[in-house]
Short mmCIF file of C-alpha atoms in Angstrom, two decimals:
data_model
loop_
_atom_site.label_atom_id
_atom_site.label_comp_id
_atom_site.label_asym_id
_atom_site.label_seq_id
_atom_site.Cartn_x
_atom_site.Cartn_y
_atom_site.Cartn_z
CA UNK A 35 136.24 94.21 24.84
CA UNK A 36 135.91 96.15 21.58
CA UNK A 37 138.72 96.12 19.31
CA UNK A 38 139.62 99.64 18.28
CA UNK A 39 141.23 100.72 14.95
CA UNK A 40 142.29 104.18 14.17
CA UNK A 41 145.33 106.19 13.32
CA UNK A 42 146.86 108.77 14.92
CA UNK A 43 146.80 111.10 12.41
CA UNK A 44 149.77 110.90 11.35
CA UNK A 45 149.56 107.12 9.99
CA UNK A 46 148.67 103.88 11.30
CA UNK A 47 150.17 102.91 14.62
CA UNK A 48 151.85 99.39 14.16
CA UNK A 49 150.78 96.08 15.69
CA UNK A 50 148.24 93.63 15.76
CA UNK A 51 144.35 93.59 16.39
CA UNK A 52 143.77 95.35 19.66
CA UNK A 53 145.91 98.34 18.75
CA UNK A 54 143.83 101.61 18.91
CA UNK A 55 143.51 104.26 16.63
CA UNK A 56 142.14 107.80 16.43
CA UNK A 57 142.01 109.99 13.32
CA UNK A 58 142.43 113.53 13.11
CA UNK A 59 139.48 115.18 11.70
CA UNK A 60 140.74 116.70 7.88
CA UNK A 61 142.46 113.75 7.03
CA UNK A 62 141.01 110.76 5.26
CA UNK A 63 138.87 108.10 6.65
CA UNK A 64 135.73 109.73 7.68
CA UNK A 65 137.28 112.19 10.46
CA UNK A 66 135.26 115.17 11.61
CA UNK A 67 135.96 118.40 9.29
CA UNK A 68 134.64 120.81 12.18
CA UNK A 69 132.53 120.59 15.57
CA UNK A 70 129.10 119.36 13.83
CA UNK A 71 126.77 121.36 16.24
CA UNK A 72 127.59 124.90 16.10
CA UNK A 73 126.06 127.56 14.34
CA UNK A 74 128.44 130.35 13.08
CA UNK A 75 127.89 133.02 16.46
CA UNK A 76 127.88 132.36 19.83
CA UNK A 77 127.78 134.29 22.93
CA UNK A 78 128.30 132.73 26.96
CA UNK A 79 126.32 134.52 29.69
CA UNK A 80 126.43 133.40 33.47
CA UNK A 81 122.94 132.72 35.18
CA UNK A 82 122.58 132.87 38.54
CA UNK A 83 119.94 129.90 39.87
CA UNK A 84 117.06 132.32 39.88
CA UNK A 85 117.68 133.92 36.57
CA UNK A 86 118.17 130.30 35.07
CA UNK A 87 114.63 129.62 36.20
CA UNK A 88 113.55 132.78 34.37
CA UNK A 89 114.54 131.83 31.58
CA UNK A 90 113.94 128.34 31.44
CA UNK A 91 110.21 129.31 32.51
CA UNK A 92 107.29 127.09 33.11
CA UNK A 93 107.71 123.78 31.46
CA UNK A 94 110.53 125.35 29.50
CA UNK A 95 108.19 127.99 27.96
CA UNK A 96 110.34 131.04 27.93
CA UNK A 97 113.45 129.30 26.80
CA UNK A 98 111.31 128.27 23.68
CA UNK A 99 109.89 131.27 23.00
CA UNK A 100 113.43 133.01 22.81
CA UNK A 101 114.57 130.15 20.55
CA UNK A 102 111.58 131.01 18.45
CA UNK A 103 111.62 134.50 18.42
CA UNK A 104 115.50 135.16 18.06
CA UNK A 105 115.89 131.89 15.52
CA UNK A 106 118.52 131.11 18.26
CA UNK A 107 119.89 128.15 19.89
CA UNK A 108 120.04 128.35 23.40
CA UNK A 109 121.59 125.90 26.02
CA UNK A 110 121.63 126.11 29.55
CA UNK A 111 124.00 123.39 32.00
CA UNK A 112 122.21 121.35 33.99
CA UNK A 113 121.04 122.40 37.69
CA UNK A 114 124.32 122.08 39.68
CA UNK A 115 126.57 122.42 36.92
CA UNK A 116 128.05 125.43 37.64
CA UNK A 117 131.28 128.18 36.48
CA UNK A 118 133.82 127.58 38.88
CA UNK A 119 134.11 130.12 41.61
CA UNK A 120 130.51 131.29 41.20
CA UNK A 121 126.95 129.79 41.93
CA UNK A 122 126.01 130.39 38.17
CA UNK A 123 124.76 127.94 35.04
CA UNK A 124 126.54 128.66 31.71
CA UNK A 125 123.97 129.84 29.14
CA UNK A 126 125.61 129.30 25.59
CA UNK A 127 123.46 131.02 22.78
CA UNK A 128 124.09 130.19 19.30
CA UNK A 129 122.91 131.87 16.05
CA UNK A 130 123.42 132.46 12.61
CA UNK A 131 124.02 136.49 12.72
CA UNK A 132 125.03 138.66 15.35
CA UNK A 133 122.05 140.79 15.74
CA UNK A 134 120.29 137.27 16.53
CA UNK A 135 122.25 137.17 19.53
CA UNK A 136 121.58 140.60 20.43
CA UNK A 137 117.84 139.89 20.39
CA UNK A 138 118.54 136.98 22.65
CA UNK A 139 120.23 139.65 25.05
CA UNK A 140 117.43 141.81 24.79
CA UNK A 141 114.83 139.12 25.87
CA UNK A 142 117.00 138.07 28.58
CA UNK A 143 117.39 141.60 30.05
CA UNK A 144 113.54 141.68 30.00
CA UNK A 145 113.25 138.40 32.29
CA UNK A 146 116.16 139.95 34.55
CA UNK A 147 114.02 143.10 34.99
CA UNK A 148 111.03 141.13 35.55
CA UNK A 149 113.15 138.84 38.45
CA UNK A 150 114.57 141.74 40.18
CA UNK A 151 111.23 143.61 40.53
CA UNK A 152 109.37 140.45 41.75
CA UNK A 153 112.12 139.06 43.76
CA UNK A 154 114.60 139.54 46.27
CA UNK A 155 118.01 138.83 44.13
CA UNK A 156 119.57 142.10 44.92
CA UNK A 157 123.34 139.64 45.65
CA UNK A 158 123.28 137.71 42.71
CA UNK A 159 120.84 140.04 39.98
CA UNK A 160 120.61 143.29 40.96
CA UNK A 161 117.82 145.63 41.87
CA UNK A 162 115.46 148.04 39.64
CA UNK A 163 117.81 150.34 37.33
CA UNK A 164 120.91 148.38 38.89
CA UNK A 165 121.05 145.09 37.10
CA UNK A 166 123.93 142.51 37.03
CA UNK A 167 124.74 140.35 34.48
CA UNK A 168 128.25 138.46 33.68
CA UNK A 169 129.48 136.96 30.40
CA UNK A 170 131.93 134.78 29.62
CA UNK A 171 134.28 136.00 26.78
CA UNK A 172 137.33 134.04 24.98
CA UNK A 173 140.46 136.06 26.18
CA UNK A 174 141.52 136.77 22.28
CA UNK A 175 137.75 138.93 22.57
CA UNK A 176 138.65 140.53 25.66
CA UNK A 177 141.45 142.57 24.03
CA UNK A 178 139.37 143.80 21.68
CA UNK A 179 136.59 145.12 24.80
CA UNK A 180 139.78 146.68 26.36
CA UNK A 181 141.40 148.61 23.56
CA UNK A 182 144.88 149.87 23.84
CA UNK A 183 145.84 150.98 26.90
CA UNK A 184 142.03 150.24 28.37
CA UNK A 185 140.73 153.30 26.25
CA UNK A 186 137.73 151.05 24.71
CA UNK A 187 136.12 150.02 27.68
CA UNK A 188 136.97 153.42 29.34
CA UNK A 189 135.06 154.67 26.45
CA UNK A 190 132.26 152.18 26.77
CA UNK A 191 132.00 152.49 30.67
CA UNK A 192 131.34 156.46 29.51
CA UNK A 193 128.74 156.19 26.81
CA UNK A 194 126.80 153.26 28.47
CA UNK A 195 127.06 154.47 32.09
CA UNK A 196 127.60 150.78 32.98
CA UNK A 197 130.17 149.53 35.46
CA UNK A 198 132.45 146.81 33.74
CA UNK A 199 134.73 144.85 35.41
CA UNK A 200 136.87 142.09 33.90
CA UNK A 201 138.22 138.90 35.67
CA UNK A 202 141.27 137.23 35.05
CA UNK A 203 141.24 134.40 32.46
CA UNK A 204 140.99 131.16 33.41
CA UNK A 205 143.96 129.18 31.40
CA UNK A 206 146.23 130.65 28.98
CA UNK A 207 145.48 130.65 25.22
CA UNK A 208 143.09 132.39 23.09
CA UNK A 209 139.95 130.60 24.28
CA UNK A 210 140.32 131.00 27.82
CA UNK A 211 137.03 132.42 29.51
CA UNK A 212 137.55 135.77 31.20
CA UNK A 213 134.11 136.92 32.90
CA UNK A 214 133.17 140.41 31.85
CA UNK A 215 130.72 141.80 34.53
CA UNK A 216 128.33 144.85 33.79
CA UNK A 217 126.06 146.55 36.43
CA UNK A 218 123.55 149.20 35.14
CA UNK A 219 120.18 149.78 34.15
CA UNK A 220 118.76 147.47 30.82
CA UNK A 221 119.72 149.61 28.20
CA UNK A 222 123.18 149.94 29.79
CA UNK A 223 123.74 146.36 29.98
CA UNK A 224 122.21 146.09 26.43
CA UNK A 225 124.91 148.49 25.17
CA UNK A 226 127.78 146.98 26.48
CA UNK A 227 126.95 143.38 25.62
CA UNK A 228 126.21 144.40 22.12
CA UNK A 229 130.16 145.38 22.00
CA UNK A 230 131.16 142.07 23.85
CA UNK A 231 128.98 140.36 21.39
CA UNK A 232 130.62 142.23 18.71
CA UNK A 233 134.47 141.13 19.60
CA UNK A 234 133.43 137.72 20.30
CA UNK A 235 132.09 137.47 16.72
CA UNK A 236 135.08 138.99 15.23
CA UNK A 237 137.00 135.74 15.89
CA UNK A 238 134.22 133.22 14.92
CA UNK A 239 136.38 132.01 12.43
CA UNK A 240 139.51 131.31 14.49
CA UNK A 241 140.32 127.44 14.68
CA UNK A 242 139.40 127.32 18.59
CA UNK A 243 135.92 128.80 18.25
CA UNK A 244 134.06 125.96 17.73
CA UNK A 245 135.78 124.08 20.85
CA UNK A 246 135.05 127.35 23.03
CA UNK A 247 131.67 127.22 22.19
CA UNK A 248 130.93 123.43 22.75
CA UNK A 249 132.97 123.65 26.35
CA UNK A 250 130.84 125.39 29.20
CA UNK A 251 133.60 124.99 31.63
CA UNK A 252 131.25 123.98 34.56
CA UNK A 253 131.66 121.59 37.67
CA UNK A 254 129.24 120.45 39.92
CA UNK A 255 128.39 122.90 42.44
CA UNK A 256 130.22 122.50 45.73
CA UNK A 257 133.30 120.81 44.19
CA UNK A 258 136.46 123.24 44.01
CA UNK A 259 138.78 122.95 41.04
CA UNK A 260 141.30 120.24 40.48
CA UNK A 261 143.10 121.56 43.48
CA UNK A 262 146.06 119.83 45.19
CA UNK A 263 145.06 117.14 47.89
CA UNK A 264 141.47 116.92 46.23
CA UNK A 265 139.92 114.22 44.06
CA UNK A 266 139.05 115.16 40.99
CA UNK A 267 135.19 113.86 41.67
CA UNK A 268 135.16 115.60 44.86
CA UNK A 269 136.00 114.07 48.38
CA UNK A 270 135.92 110.02 48.47
CA UNK A 271 135.42 109.98 44.57
CA UNK A 272 136.34 106.90 42.59
CA UNK A 273 139.05 109.18 40.95
CA UNK A 274 140.74 109.12 44.01
CA UNK A 275 141.60 105.33 44.11
CA UNK A 276 142.18 105.29 40.10
CA UNK A 277 145.61 106.35 38.62
CA UNK A 278 144.15 106.06 35.27
CA UNK A 279 141.73 108.70 35.79
CA UNK A 280 144.42 110.56 37.37
CA UNK A 281 146.58 110.38 34.67
CA UNK A 282 144.18 111.15 32.09
CA UNK A 283 142.86 114.52 33.96
CA UNK A 284 146.85 115.39 34.43
CA UNK A 285 147.17 114.70 30.69
CA UNK A 286 144.48 116.95 29.47
CA UNK A 287 145.28 119.78 31.90
CA UNK A 288 148.65 119.74 30.41
CA UNK A 289 148.43 119.59 26.83
CA UNK A 290 149.15 122.99 24.98
CA UNK A 291 146.13 124.56 24.06
CA UNK A 292 146.04 124.31 20.35
CA UNK A 293 145.48 120.73 21.19
CA UNK A 294 142.01 121.00 22.44
CA UNK A 295 141.30 123.93 20.33
CA UNK A 296 141.83 122.17 17.14
CA UNK A 297 138.82 123.05 15.11
CA UNK A 298 138.80 120.06 12.45
CA UNK A 299 137.83 117.66 14.95
CA UNK A 300 138.91 114.22 15.52
CA UNK A 301 137.75 110.89 15.21
CA UNK A 302 137.92 107.70 17.45
CA UNK A 303 136.50 104.25 16.29
CA UNK A 304 136.31 100.65 16.93
CA UNK A 305 134.80 97.77 16.22
CA UNK A 306 131.82 95.90 18.20
CA UNK A 307 130.17 92.77 18.20
CA UNK A 308 126.85 92.78 15.92
CA UNK A 309 125.13 91.37 19.26
CA UNK A 310 125.63 94.05 21.77
CA UNK A 311 124.74 96.77 19.00
CA UNK A 312 121.14 97.03 20.44
CA UNK A 313 122.44 97.85 23.94
CA UNK A 314 124.66 100.38 22.71
CA UNK A 315 122.24 102.56 20.85
CA UNK A 316 119.25 101.74 23.21
CA UNK A 317 115.56 101.63 22.51
CA UNK A 318 114.50 103.97 19.69
CA UNK A 319 118.45 105.35 19.51
CA UNK A 320 118.03 106.93 22.87
CA UNK A 321 121.30 105.90 24.27
CA UNK A 322 123.30 107.31 21.30
CA UNK A 323 121.18 110.25 21.27
CA UNK A 324 121.80 111.07 24.99
CA UNK A 325 125.37 110.76 24.47
CA UNK A 326 125.60 113.21 21.42
CA UNK A 327 123.60 115.56 23.23
CA UNK A 328 125.67 115.52 26.08
CA UNK A 329 129.21 115.74 24.63
CA UNK A 330 128.19 117.75 21.06
CA UNK A 331 129.62 115.02 19.16
CA UNK A 332 128.48 112.44 16.29
CA UNK A 333 128.02 108.99 16.81
CA UNK A 334 127.38 106.36 13.94
CA UNK A 335 127.50 102.67 14.02
CA UNK A 336 127.93 101.40 10.60
CA UNK A 337 128.41 97.78 8.96
CA UNK A 338 131.97 96.46 7.92
CA UNK A 339 132.27 94.97 4.74
CA UNK A 340 132.85 91.59 4.43
CA UNK A 341 132.50 91.01 8.33
CA UNK A 342 129.21 89.55 9.46
CA UNK A 343 130.10 89.38 13.31
CA UNK A 344 130.95 93.00 14.09
CA UNK A 345 130.01 96.80 13.19
CA UNK A 346 131.88 99.81 13.32
CA UNK A 347 131.35 102.42 16.15
CA UNK A 348 132.29 106.30 14.91
CA UNK A 349 132.59 109.21 17.34
CA UNK A 350 133.75 112.71 15.54
CA UNK A 351 133.86 115.79 17.36
CA UNK A 352 136.38 118.00 19.45
CA UNK A 353 139.08 116.06 21.09
CA UNK A 354 137.87 116.32 25.03
CA UNK A 355 134.33 115.67 24.04
CA UNK A 356 135.01 112.59 21.72
CA UNK A 357 137.03 111.23 24.25
CA UNK A 358 134.14 111.62 26.78
CA UNK A 359 131.64 110.09 24.37
CA UNK A 360 134.17 107.23 23.99
CA UNK A 361 134.14 106.53 27.52
CA UNK A 362 130.25 106.66 27.96
CA UNK A 363 129.81 104.58 24.92
CA UNK A 364 132.11 102.05 26.81
CA UNK A 365 130.03 102.01 29.67
CA UNK A 366 126.92 101.10 27.59
CA UNK A 367 128.91 98.32 25.71
CA UNK A 368 129.94 96.78 29.34
CA UNK A 369 126.36 97.34 30.59
CA UNK A 370 125.12 95.63 27.20
CA UNK A 371 127.88 92.76 27.44
CA UNK A 372 127.08 91.88 31.42
CA UNK A 373 122.99 91.93 30.54
CA UNK A 374 124.07 89.46 27.83
CA UNK A 375 125.92 86.99 29.95
CA UNK A 376 123.04 86.99 32.25
CA UNK A 377 120.31 85.79 29.51
#
C-alpha cells in the first residue's frame, strides 16, 4: 500500500513509516491556499430535468454558448444527481463579476420561457407568464434577502410582482443551503434573482464561500438522505456492511461547519512506487484529470529527492473534496497493483 506522509497542520505525527499526515493548506510544505477552481462570484440554481436538458442543448451547444456569451463557467450535476427532496439537478455558475452572473440568469430565463411554451412542464417549470425557478442560497445571504422583520423580501415581492418563498436551511452554519423559490413572469424572476445574486456576492470574501461553491449537495435520485435504518449508498449498498464507511460518514456529519468550510484548503500526500505511476495517472493523464474534475481538487505526482523507487502523490483542495479524491486515487492504486501482479 502507499506510504502516507504528512502532518495534521499542528506538527508531524510521531511514529515510524506508515504513519499518515495531512497538512492544512496555508501552512508550509505546499498546502493549498484556497479552492483552486473557483472564480470570485458564484450562483446556484435548481434545474428540473427538462430545464437541464434545455440548458445543455443539442450536443452541449446551448450551455457552450451561454459560457461564451456571459464569460462564465457553468456546471450541471450529472443526470440522476439531484438536490435532496427534489428532482432537480444543481447548476453552478461562476464568473468574475456579479453582472456576468445576471447575464447567465437572463439567458437561462430565455430557455425557460421557450421550454414552457413548447412543452407540458407546468408542475416543475411553470407556464407562460408564470414561470418557476429555484435558487440555492447560503444561509448567511438569505438574511439579506429577507431583511429586518421581513421588510426586504416584502418590498421585493411588491416591486417585482413575484411570489417568493424561502425554505428551511439544510444544516447549521452560514453556508447551509436554503432554497429561494420564485414564481412570476421573466422580468419578475430576473429582478428577484438579481437581488439574490447581489446578496450572495456580498459574501464571496467569506472563508466558507469557496467550499460552498464546490459542494453541490446532491444525492442520487431515489435515495433519501442519511436517515435511520437506511444505507448511505441505498438499500443493500456496500456501506451497509462496512463499519469503516459508516464511521467516515458519521464523522463528517458530526464535524462543526468551520472544519468543512475552511477556505485555506487541505493537502494530503503519500508515497507511491514508480512502477504504479502510469496506472495512477492513466493514458495521457486521463485518470487524474477525471478525478480532479469530479472533486474540484488539484492532484500532482512528483519526484522525491534521493528516492529512485517512489514518487509523492499530492492532493489539495477543500477537506471533503480532498478526502474523496484520495479515495478515488487509492482505487486506481489498487487496480494498478492488481494489474501489475497479473503480468
